[in-house]
Amino acid sequence: VGARGTLRQVAILGALQRAGAMKICTTVDAIEAVLAEPTGPMAAVMHIEGAEAIAKDLDMLHVLFAAGLRSVGPVWSRNNIFAEGVPFRFPGGPDIGSGLSDAGKRLVVECNQLGVVIDLSHLNEAGFNDVARLSDAPLIATHSNAHALCNTPRNLTERQLAVVRDSGGVVGLNFAAGFLRADGQMATDFGLDVMLRHLDHMIEHLGEDGVAIGSDFDGATVSDAITDCTGLPVLRSAMVAHGYDAALMEKLCHGNWMRVLRATWKDG
């Protein structure tokens, strides 16, 4: 999506806020205040996936930041002026292509200075490595799974999980079938046990502070047991039945996101 499309979506988000449906949050305190009012609006963090709206001069980054942008994925699955994305193919690994361009490196540095999350999901391995080298913030992949369990380029290798862990970062569980199933199929006939295996694996490699719920409902094919966001309580119940205690559930569903956002956003 280019600049025109992105600005249109920002306008829609602003209209939803004016209508009282959601609150654009730029601080963790603001998110927690919204969560404390269960009958109020939803908390929203403005994010763009694929930074095509931003030119090399990065002026649009500052415009979007002023509008509330606090999270940027440099690429989707396709390449752009900043980096190379990984394709939707199976099987395969993320070691595909070169790393960040010079513009991509400037984007990372500028996001660090502003306090904007850099989302590693969709980046290839070389781009991941460049962000890890350049960034002074916790590394975050908002919706990625374990490559050891599903051999797709969209998932993170055990080395990558270790790098995220050592940065104090977080990986959010992706609900998309093709990034969960061992056969890589985008088919919905799989149980929540598949999702739990990925959570267990990532907790083993990242620790309890390094894993969160990531979802990916926008266009993704998810398990019949969940279908859409109304199925989240079903997943939560399965996690509890699987043995996750109350303290771990709070970290996975809420606390770990709040921790990394507070460590990244300059205004808290």
PDB file of C-alpha atoms in Angstrom, residues 48 50-58 61 72-75 78-85 98-108 123 127 130:
ATOM      1  CA  ILE A  48       2.022  -0.483   8.987  1.00  0.00           C
ATOM      2  CA  GLY A  50       5.297  -2.988   4.462  1.00  0.00           C
ATOM      3  CA  ALA A  51       6.702   0.539   4.507  1.00  0.00           C
ATOM      4  CA  GLU A  52       5.934   1.411   0.881  1.00  0.00           C
ATOM      5  CA  ALA A  53       4.217   4.600   2.042  1.00  0.00           C
ATOM      6  CA  ILE A  54       7.568   5.914   3.293  1.00  0.00           C
ATOM      7  CA  ALA A  55      10.120   7.300   0.834  1.00  0.00           C
ATOM      8  CA  LYS A  56      13.893   7.286   1.260  1.00  0.00           C
ATOM      9  CA  ASP A  57      13.834  10.758   2.825  1.00  0.00           C
ATOM     10  CA  LEU A  58      11.732   9.292   5.700  1.00  0.00           C
ATOM     11  CA  LEU A  61       7.630   8.360   8.773  1.00  0.00           C
ATOM     12  CA  VAL A  72       6.541  -0.502  11.404  1.00  0.00           C
ATOM     13  CA  GLY A  73       7.163  -3.695   9.478  1.00  0.00           C
ATOM     14  CA  PRO A  74       9.718  -2.663   6.817  1.00  0.00           C
ATOM     15  CA  VAL A  75       8.405  -5.259   4.362  1.00  0.00           C
ATOM     16  CA  ARG A  78       7.684  -8.594  -1.298  1.00  0.00           C
ATOM     17  CA  ASN A  79      10.829  -6.516  -1.632  1.00  0.00           C
ATOM     18  CA  ASN A  80      10.822  -2.736  -1.405  1.00  0.00           C
ATOM     19  CA  ILE A  81      13.378   0.069  -1.117  1.00  0.00           C
ATOM     20  CA  PHE A  82      14.161  -0.865   2.497  1.00  0.00           C
ATOM     21  CA  ALA A  83      14.592  -4.645   2.574  1.00  0.00           C
ATOM     22  CA  GLU A  84      13.664  -8.046   1.166  1.00  0.00           C
ATOM     23  CA  GLY A  85      10.674 -10.031   2.340  1.00  0.00           C
ATOM     24  CA  SER A  98      20.389  -9.698   0.859  1.00  0.00           C
ATOM     25  CA  GLY A  99      19.834  -7.587   3.944  1.00  0.00           C
ATOM     26  CA  LEU A 100      18.655  -4.051   4.528  1.00  0.00           C
ATOM     27  CA  SER A 101      19.384  -1.409   1.929  1.00  0.00           C
ATOM     28  CA  ASP A 102      21.052   1.825   3.000  1.00  0.00           C
ATOM     29  CA  ALA A 103      17.559   3.338   3.218  1.00  0.00           C
ATOM     30  CA  GLY A 104      16.457   0.411   5.356  1.00  0.00           C
ATOM     31  CA  LYS A 105      19.322   0.962   7.751  1.00  0.00           C
ATOM     32  CA  ARG A 106      18.380   4.640   8.047  1.00  0.00           C
ATOM     33  CA  LEU A 107      14.777   3.584   8.690  1.00  0.00           C
ATOM     34  CA  VAL A 108      15.868   1.367  11.586  1.00  0.00           C
ATOM     35  CA  LEU A 123      11.916  -9.905   6.878  1.00  0.00           C
ATOM     36  CA  GLY A 127      17.435  -8.264   7.082  1.00  0.00           C
ATOM     37  CA  ASP A 130      20.908  -6.225  10.112  1.00  0.00           C
TER      38      ASP A 130
END
